[in-house]
PDB file of C-alpha atoms in Angstrom:
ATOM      1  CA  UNK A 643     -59.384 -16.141  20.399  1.00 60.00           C
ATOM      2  CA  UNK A 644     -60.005 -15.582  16.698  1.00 67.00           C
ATOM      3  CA  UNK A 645     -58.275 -12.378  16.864  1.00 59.00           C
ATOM      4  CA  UNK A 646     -54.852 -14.211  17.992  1.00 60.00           C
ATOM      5  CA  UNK A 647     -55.593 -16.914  15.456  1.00 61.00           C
ATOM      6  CA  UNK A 648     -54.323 -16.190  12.035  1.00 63.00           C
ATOM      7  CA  UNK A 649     -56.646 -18.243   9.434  1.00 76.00           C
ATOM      8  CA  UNK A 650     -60.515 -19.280   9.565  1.00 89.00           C
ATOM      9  CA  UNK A 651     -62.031 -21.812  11.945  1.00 92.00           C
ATOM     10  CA  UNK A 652     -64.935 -23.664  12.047  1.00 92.00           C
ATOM     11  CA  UNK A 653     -66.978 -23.997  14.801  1.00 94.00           C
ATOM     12  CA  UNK A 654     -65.259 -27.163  15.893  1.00 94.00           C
ATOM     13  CA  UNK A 655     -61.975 -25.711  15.712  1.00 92.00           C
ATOM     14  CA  UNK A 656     -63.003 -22.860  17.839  1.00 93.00           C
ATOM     15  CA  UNK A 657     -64.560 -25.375  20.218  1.00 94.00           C
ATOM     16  CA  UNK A 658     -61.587 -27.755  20.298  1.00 93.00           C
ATOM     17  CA  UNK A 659     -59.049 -25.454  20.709  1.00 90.00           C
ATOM     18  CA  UNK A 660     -61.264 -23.882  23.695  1.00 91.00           C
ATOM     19  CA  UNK A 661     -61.477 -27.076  24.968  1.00 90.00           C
ATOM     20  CA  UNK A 662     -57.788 -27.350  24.745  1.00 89.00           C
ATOM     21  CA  UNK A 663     -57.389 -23.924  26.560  1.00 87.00           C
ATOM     22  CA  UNK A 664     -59.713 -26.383  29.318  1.00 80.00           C
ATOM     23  CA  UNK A 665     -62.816 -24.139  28.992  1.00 83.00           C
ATOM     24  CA  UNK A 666     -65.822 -25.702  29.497  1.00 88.00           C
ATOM     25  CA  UNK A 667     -68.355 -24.655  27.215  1.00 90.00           C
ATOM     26  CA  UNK A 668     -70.705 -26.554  24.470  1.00 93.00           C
ATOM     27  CA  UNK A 669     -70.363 -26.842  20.738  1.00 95.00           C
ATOM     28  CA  UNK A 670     -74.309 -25.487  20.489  1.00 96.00           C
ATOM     29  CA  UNK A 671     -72.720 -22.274  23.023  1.00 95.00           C
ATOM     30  CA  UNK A 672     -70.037 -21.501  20.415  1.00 95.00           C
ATOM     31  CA  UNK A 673     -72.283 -21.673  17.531  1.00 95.00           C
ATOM     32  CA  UNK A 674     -74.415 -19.252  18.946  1.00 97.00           C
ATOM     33  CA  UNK A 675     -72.004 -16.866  19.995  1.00 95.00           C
ATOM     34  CA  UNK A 676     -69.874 -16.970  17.085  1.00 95.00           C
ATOM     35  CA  UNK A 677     -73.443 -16.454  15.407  1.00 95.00           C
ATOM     36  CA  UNK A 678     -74.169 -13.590  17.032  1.00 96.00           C
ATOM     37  CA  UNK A 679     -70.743 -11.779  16.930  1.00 93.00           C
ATOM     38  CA  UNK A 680     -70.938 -12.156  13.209  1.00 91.00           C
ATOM     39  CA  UNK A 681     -74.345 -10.381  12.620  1.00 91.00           C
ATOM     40  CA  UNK A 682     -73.013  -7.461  15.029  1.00 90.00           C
ATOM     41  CA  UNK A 683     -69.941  -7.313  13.113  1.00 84.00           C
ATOM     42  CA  UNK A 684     -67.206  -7.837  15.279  1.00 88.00           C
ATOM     43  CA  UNK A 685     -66.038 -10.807  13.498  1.00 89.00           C
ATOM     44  CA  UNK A 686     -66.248 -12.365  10.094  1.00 87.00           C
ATOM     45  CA  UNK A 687     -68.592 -15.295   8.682  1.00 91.00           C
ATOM     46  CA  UNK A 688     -67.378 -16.884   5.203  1.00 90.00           C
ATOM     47  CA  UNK A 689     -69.125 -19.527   3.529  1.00 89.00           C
ATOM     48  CA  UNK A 690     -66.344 -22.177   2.697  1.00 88.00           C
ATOM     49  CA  UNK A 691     -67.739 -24.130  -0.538  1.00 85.00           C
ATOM     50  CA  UNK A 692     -66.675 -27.309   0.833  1.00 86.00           C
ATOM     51  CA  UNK A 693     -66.362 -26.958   4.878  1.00 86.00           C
ATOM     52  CA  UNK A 694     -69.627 -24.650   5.626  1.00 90.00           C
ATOM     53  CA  UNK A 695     -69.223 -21.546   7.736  1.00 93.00           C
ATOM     54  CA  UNK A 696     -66.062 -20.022   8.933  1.00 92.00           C
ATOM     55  CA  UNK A 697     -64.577 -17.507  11.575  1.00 92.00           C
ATOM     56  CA  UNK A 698     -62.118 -14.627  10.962  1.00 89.00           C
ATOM     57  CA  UNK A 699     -61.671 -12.293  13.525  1.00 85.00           C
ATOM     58  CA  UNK A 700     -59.439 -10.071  11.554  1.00 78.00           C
ATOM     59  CA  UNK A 701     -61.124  -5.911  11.890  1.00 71.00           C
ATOM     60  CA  UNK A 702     -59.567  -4.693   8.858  1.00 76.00           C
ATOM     61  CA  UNK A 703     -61.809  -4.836   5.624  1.00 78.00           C
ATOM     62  CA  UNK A 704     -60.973  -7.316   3.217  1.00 84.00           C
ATOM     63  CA  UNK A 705     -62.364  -9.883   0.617  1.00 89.00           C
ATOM     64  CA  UNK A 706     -61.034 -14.109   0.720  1.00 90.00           C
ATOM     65  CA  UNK A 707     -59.567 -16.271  -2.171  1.00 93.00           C
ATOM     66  CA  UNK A 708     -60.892 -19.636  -2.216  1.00 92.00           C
ATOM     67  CA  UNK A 709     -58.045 -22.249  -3.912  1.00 93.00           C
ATOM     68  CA  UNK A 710     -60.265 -25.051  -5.669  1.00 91.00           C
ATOM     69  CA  UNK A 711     -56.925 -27.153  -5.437  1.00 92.00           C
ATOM     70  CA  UNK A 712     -56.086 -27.059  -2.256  1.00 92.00           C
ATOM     71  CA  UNK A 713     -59.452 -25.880  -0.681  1.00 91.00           C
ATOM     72  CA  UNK A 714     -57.504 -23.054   0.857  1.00 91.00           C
ATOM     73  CA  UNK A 715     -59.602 -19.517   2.641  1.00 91.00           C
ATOM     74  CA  UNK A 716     -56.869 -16.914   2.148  1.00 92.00           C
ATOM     75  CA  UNK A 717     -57.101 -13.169   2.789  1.00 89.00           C
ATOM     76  CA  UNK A 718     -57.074 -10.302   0.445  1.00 89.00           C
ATOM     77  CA  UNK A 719     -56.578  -6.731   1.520  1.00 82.00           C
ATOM     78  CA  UNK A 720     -57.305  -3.273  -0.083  1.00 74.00           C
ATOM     79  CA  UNK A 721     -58.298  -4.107  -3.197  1.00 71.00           C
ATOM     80  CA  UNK A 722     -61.152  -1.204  -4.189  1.00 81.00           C
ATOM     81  CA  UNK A 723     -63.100  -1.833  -0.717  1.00 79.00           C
ATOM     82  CA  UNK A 724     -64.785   1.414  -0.095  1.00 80.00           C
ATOM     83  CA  UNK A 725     -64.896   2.196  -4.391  1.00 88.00           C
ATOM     84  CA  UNK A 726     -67.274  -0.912  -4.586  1.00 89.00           C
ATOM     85  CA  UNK A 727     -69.135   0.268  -1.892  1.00 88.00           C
ATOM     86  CA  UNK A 728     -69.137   3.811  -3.132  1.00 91.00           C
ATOM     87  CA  UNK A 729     -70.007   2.510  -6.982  1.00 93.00           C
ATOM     88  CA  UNK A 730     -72.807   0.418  -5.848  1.00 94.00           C
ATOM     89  CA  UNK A 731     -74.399   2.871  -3.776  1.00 95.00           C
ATOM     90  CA  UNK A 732     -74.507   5.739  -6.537  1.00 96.00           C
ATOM     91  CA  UNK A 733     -75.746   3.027  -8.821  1.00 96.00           C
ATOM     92  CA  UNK A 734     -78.250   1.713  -6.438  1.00 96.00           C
ATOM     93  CA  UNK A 735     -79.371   5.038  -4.774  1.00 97.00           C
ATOM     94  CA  UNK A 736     -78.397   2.949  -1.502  1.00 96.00           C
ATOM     95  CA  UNK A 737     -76.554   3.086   1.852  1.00 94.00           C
ATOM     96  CA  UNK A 738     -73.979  -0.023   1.750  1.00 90.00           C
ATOM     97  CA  UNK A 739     -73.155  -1.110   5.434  1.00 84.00           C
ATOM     98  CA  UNK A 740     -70.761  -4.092   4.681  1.00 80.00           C
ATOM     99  CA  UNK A 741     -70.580  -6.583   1.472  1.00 81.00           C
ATOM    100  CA  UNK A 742     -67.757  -9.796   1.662  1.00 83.00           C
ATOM    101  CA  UNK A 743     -66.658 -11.222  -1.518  1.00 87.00           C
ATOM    102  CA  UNK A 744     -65.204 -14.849  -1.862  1.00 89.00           C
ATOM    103  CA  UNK A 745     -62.843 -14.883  -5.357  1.00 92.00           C
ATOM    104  CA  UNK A 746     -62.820 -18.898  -6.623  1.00 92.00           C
ATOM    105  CA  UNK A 747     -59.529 -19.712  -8.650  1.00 93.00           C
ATOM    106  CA  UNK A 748     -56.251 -21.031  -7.839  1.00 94.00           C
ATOM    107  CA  UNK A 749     -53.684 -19.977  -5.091  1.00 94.00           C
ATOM    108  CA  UNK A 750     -49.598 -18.995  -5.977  1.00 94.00           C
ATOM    109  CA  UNK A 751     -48.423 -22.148  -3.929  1.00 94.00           C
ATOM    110  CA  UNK A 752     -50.762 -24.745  -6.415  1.00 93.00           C
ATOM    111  CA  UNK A 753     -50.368 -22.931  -9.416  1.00 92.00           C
ATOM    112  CA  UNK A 754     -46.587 -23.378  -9.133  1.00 92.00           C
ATOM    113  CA  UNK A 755     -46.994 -26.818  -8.276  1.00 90.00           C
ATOM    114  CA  UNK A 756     -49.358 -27.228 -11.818  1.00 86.00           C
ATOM    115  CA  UNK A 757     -52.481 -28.363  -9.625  1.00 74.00           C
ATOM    116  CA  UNK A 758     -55.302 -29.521 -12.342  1.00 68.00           C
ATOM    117  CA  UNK A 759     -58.551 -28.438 -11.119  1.00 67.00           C
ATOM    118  CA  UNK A 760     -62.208 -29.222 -13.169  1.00 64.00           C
ATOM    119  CA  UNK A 761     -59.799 -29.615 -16.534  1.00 55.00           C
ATOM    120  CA  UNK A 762     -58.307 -26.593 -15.762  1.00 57.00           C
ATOM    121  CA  UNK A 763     -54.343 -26.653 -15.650  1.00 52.00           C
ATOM    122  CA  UNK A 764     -52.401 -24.294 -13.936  1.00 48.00           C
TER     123      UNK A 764
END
């Protein structure tokens, strides 16, 4: 389901849109296996600042934007994914499986509207 979904759910989302779909299954169920697909990698867990954990079920490597306006969890592809990885583990004398990066700032759509976030104006 996350895979057809473009954006990040919650755990409740996931669970009321299955419920929607009329599958019976319990919030503590989807927790768990949206848990568990995360540590095997087959989908993405992001911390949301303000909401708490959240699903992405896009494969492709990529880091997330977080808008401080509008609380917004956007994507961000290719930018230096497997340099990092390379960088860090020449610096670090280490084998990198995975890292996820969450960018804070504002997003195109409030900085054209001039949001005003923490005294700072777009």
């Amino acid at each position: 389901m996350l895979r057809n979904h473009y954006g990040h759910l919650s755990a409740e989302q996931v669970y009321n849109k299955l419920k929607e779909e009329d599958k019976r299954i319990s919030l503590a169920t989807v927790y768990r296996n949206l848990n568990l697909l995360a540590e095997q990698n087959k989908i993405n867990k992001i911390e949301h600042p303000t909401v708490g954990s959240m699903y992405d079920g896009r494969e492709y490597p990529h880091y997330h934007l977080h808008c401080e306006a509008c609380d917004g969890l956007f994507d961000i592809q290719g930018l230096y994914l497997n340099e990092l990885n390379d960088k860090v583990e020449t610096q670090m004398k280490a084998r990198i499986l995975t890292h996820r990066i969450v960018f804070e700032g504002i997003c195109e759509s409030c900085l054209k509207k001039g949001s005003n976030v923490d005294g700072h104006l777009t």
